[in-house]
Amino acid sequence: MCTPLIGLRAEPLATPIQFVYLAAFISLPLHGSLAVSLQSLLFAVFAIGAIASAIATITRKNPVASAMTLVAHFFMLTGLYLTLEAQFVAAVQVLVYAGAIMVLVVFVIMLLNVGRESQASGGRPLRTTLGTLLAVLLVGMITITLAARPTGLNQLAANATTIGTTEAIGQSLFTTYLFPFEAVSLLLLAALIGAVILAKRHVQEG
Amino acid sequence: MLPTSIPLDYYLILSALLFVTGVIGVVTRRNAIVIFMSLELMLNAVNLSLVAFSSFLGDIAGQMFVFFIMAVAAAEAAVGLAIVLSLFRNKQTVYVDEVNIMKW
């Protein structure tokens, strides 16, 4: 749903993306003509940023540079989630991915003192070329399929703002999805124990 | 040039592009940690399409899936990096093409 300005909607509370729209609206000198397409504008900015930072992540030879561009990628995705009115997922994206997981990755890079990646001695193997070609084929097929048979969904659902809130997610999490939630807590415990056992230095006995 | 509201298809194509970027990273890089980060790229691309479907269809299930995928990704990060650590301790390398002890 296109909401260029805060206050145009009937809801009493402003969603985070409306503040982004407001900021973008104020900063645009040509806002009169661009106001309707602010959602499109933000989508374009975040989408191009996401693709650019993803490509930077897989092409940088220095692993620390890869990790930093990946953090930028996560922030771009956060922006995209906000254009989809998914505020809870956007917040968790920053906390879990850009916060916890990337700290862990950077920690391991520093701990192992990994340098710049050199080119493999045997040249580029066949599987690399083949894998890249198949990957490009996949995106081509998805694009062609969507171009031939569009989904026809051009607007966000009417209740998009209400299902993205922490309240709605929490309510669903502790009612419908209670069992998966408990299972995930067991999974995290197992991962915790597994990580400690794997990374532990083996002490010779006797 | 830009449409007034973004259709679902745009999000799906963007998601496919990001996923494929991750795939190319996995098949071309040698450093296990960078391969690992490319895996995160793929997971996030799928998350994007789930959130897009969720918001366009007005169904909360997609966002719940993203929540669980994030929990699984955190578990995967902890175990995966522990494996890289013990690999480095045993072989003094993080380059996957130098680890061919199980290759027939």
Tab-separated table of N, CA and C in Angstrom, chain A residues 13-14 20 44 47 55 57 66 81 91 101 103 131 133 137 140 149 157 163 173 175 187 198:
chain	number	residue	atom	x	y	z
A	13	LEU	N	-1.294	4.915	15.340
A	13	LEU	CA	0.148	4.791	15.511
A	13	LEU	C	0.847	4.807	14.160
A	14	ALA	N	1.971	5.506	14.065
A	14	ALA	CA	2.744	5.520	12.836
A	14	ALA	C	3.643	4.301	12.811
A	20	VAL	N	10.364	6.771	7.747
A	20	VAL	CA	11.329	6.792	6.642
A	20	VAL	C	10.746	7.573	5.478
A	44	ALA	N	13.851	0.842	-4.894
A	44	ALA	CA	14.975	0.875	-5.845
A	44	ALA	C	16.292	1.068	-5.112
A	47	ALA	N	17.065	-2.098	-3.034
A	47	ALA	CA	17.315	-3.263	-3.887
A	47	ALA	C	18.687	-3.163	-4.540
A	55	ILE	N	27.155	-8.611	-4.121
A	55	ILE	CA	28.229	-8.885	-5.082
A	55	ILE	C	29.583	-8.553	-4.461
A	57	THR	N	30.307	-8.778	-1.353
A	57	THR	CA	30.612	-9.815	-0.357
A	57	THR	C	31.303	-11.013	-1.000
A	66	SER	N	34.682	-8.679	3.171
A	66	SER	CA	33.469	-9.449	2.862
A	66	SER	C	32.467	-9.346	4.000
A	81	TYR	N	12.519	-4.938	4.295
A	81	TYR	CA	11.482	-5.463	5.195
A	81	TYR	C	10.574	-4.333	5.667
A	91	ALA	N	13.586	-5.518	12.796
A	91	ALA	CA	14.359	-5.315	14.028
A	91	ALA	C	15.189	-6.542	14.357
A	101	ILE	N	25.297	-12.810	14.638
A	101	ILE	CA	25.976	-13.738	13.733
A	101	ILE	C	27.239	-13.117	13.150
A	103	VAL	N	29.108	-10.722	14.394
A	103	VAL	CA	30.147	-10.605	15.422
A	103	VAL	C	30.900	-11.927	15.539
A	131	GLY	N	28.738	-24.424	-12.253
A	131	GLY	CA	27.858	-23.984	-11.169
A	131	GLY	C	27.367	-22.568	-11.382
A	133	LEU	N	27.106	-20.994	-14.277
A	133	LEU	CA	26.174	-20.989	-15.411
A	133	LEU	C	24.791	-21.473	-14.981
A	137	LEU	N	21.260	-19.491	-14.958
A	137	LEU	CA	20.103	-20.101	-15.613
A	137	LEU	C	18.889	-20.074	-14.698
A	140	GLY	N	17.399	-16.658	-14.550
A	140	GLY	CA	16.753	-16.411	-15.834
A	140	GLY	C	15.392	-17.081	-15.912
A	149	ARG	N	3.881	-15.195	-16.412
A	149	ARG	CA	2.671	-15.318	-15.588
A	149	ARG	C	2.845	-14.497	-14.323
A	157	ALA	N	-1.190	-6.340	1.287
A	157	ALA	CA	-2.504	-6.699	1.811
A	157	ALA	C	-2.984	-5.614	2.771
A	163	ILE	N	-0.100	-7.338	10.820
A	163	ILE	CA	0.530	-8.639	11.051
A	163	ILE	C	2.028	-8.521	11.277
A	173	LEU	N	3.187	-16.654	17.976
A	173	LEU	CA	4.306	-17.501	18.418
A	173	LEU	C	3.927	-18.350	19.621
A	175	THR	N	0.822	-19.202	20.524
A	175	THR	CA	-0.409	-19.984	20.391
A	175	THR	C	-0.252	-21.028	19.281
A	187	LEU	N	16.834	-26.901	19.799
A	187	LEU	CA	17.840	-26.862	18.725
A	187	LEU	C	18.983	-25.940	19.098
A	198	LEU	N	32.944	-29.015	19.756
A	198	LEU	CA	33.751	-28.977	18.537
A	198	LEU	C	34.953	-28.051	18.686
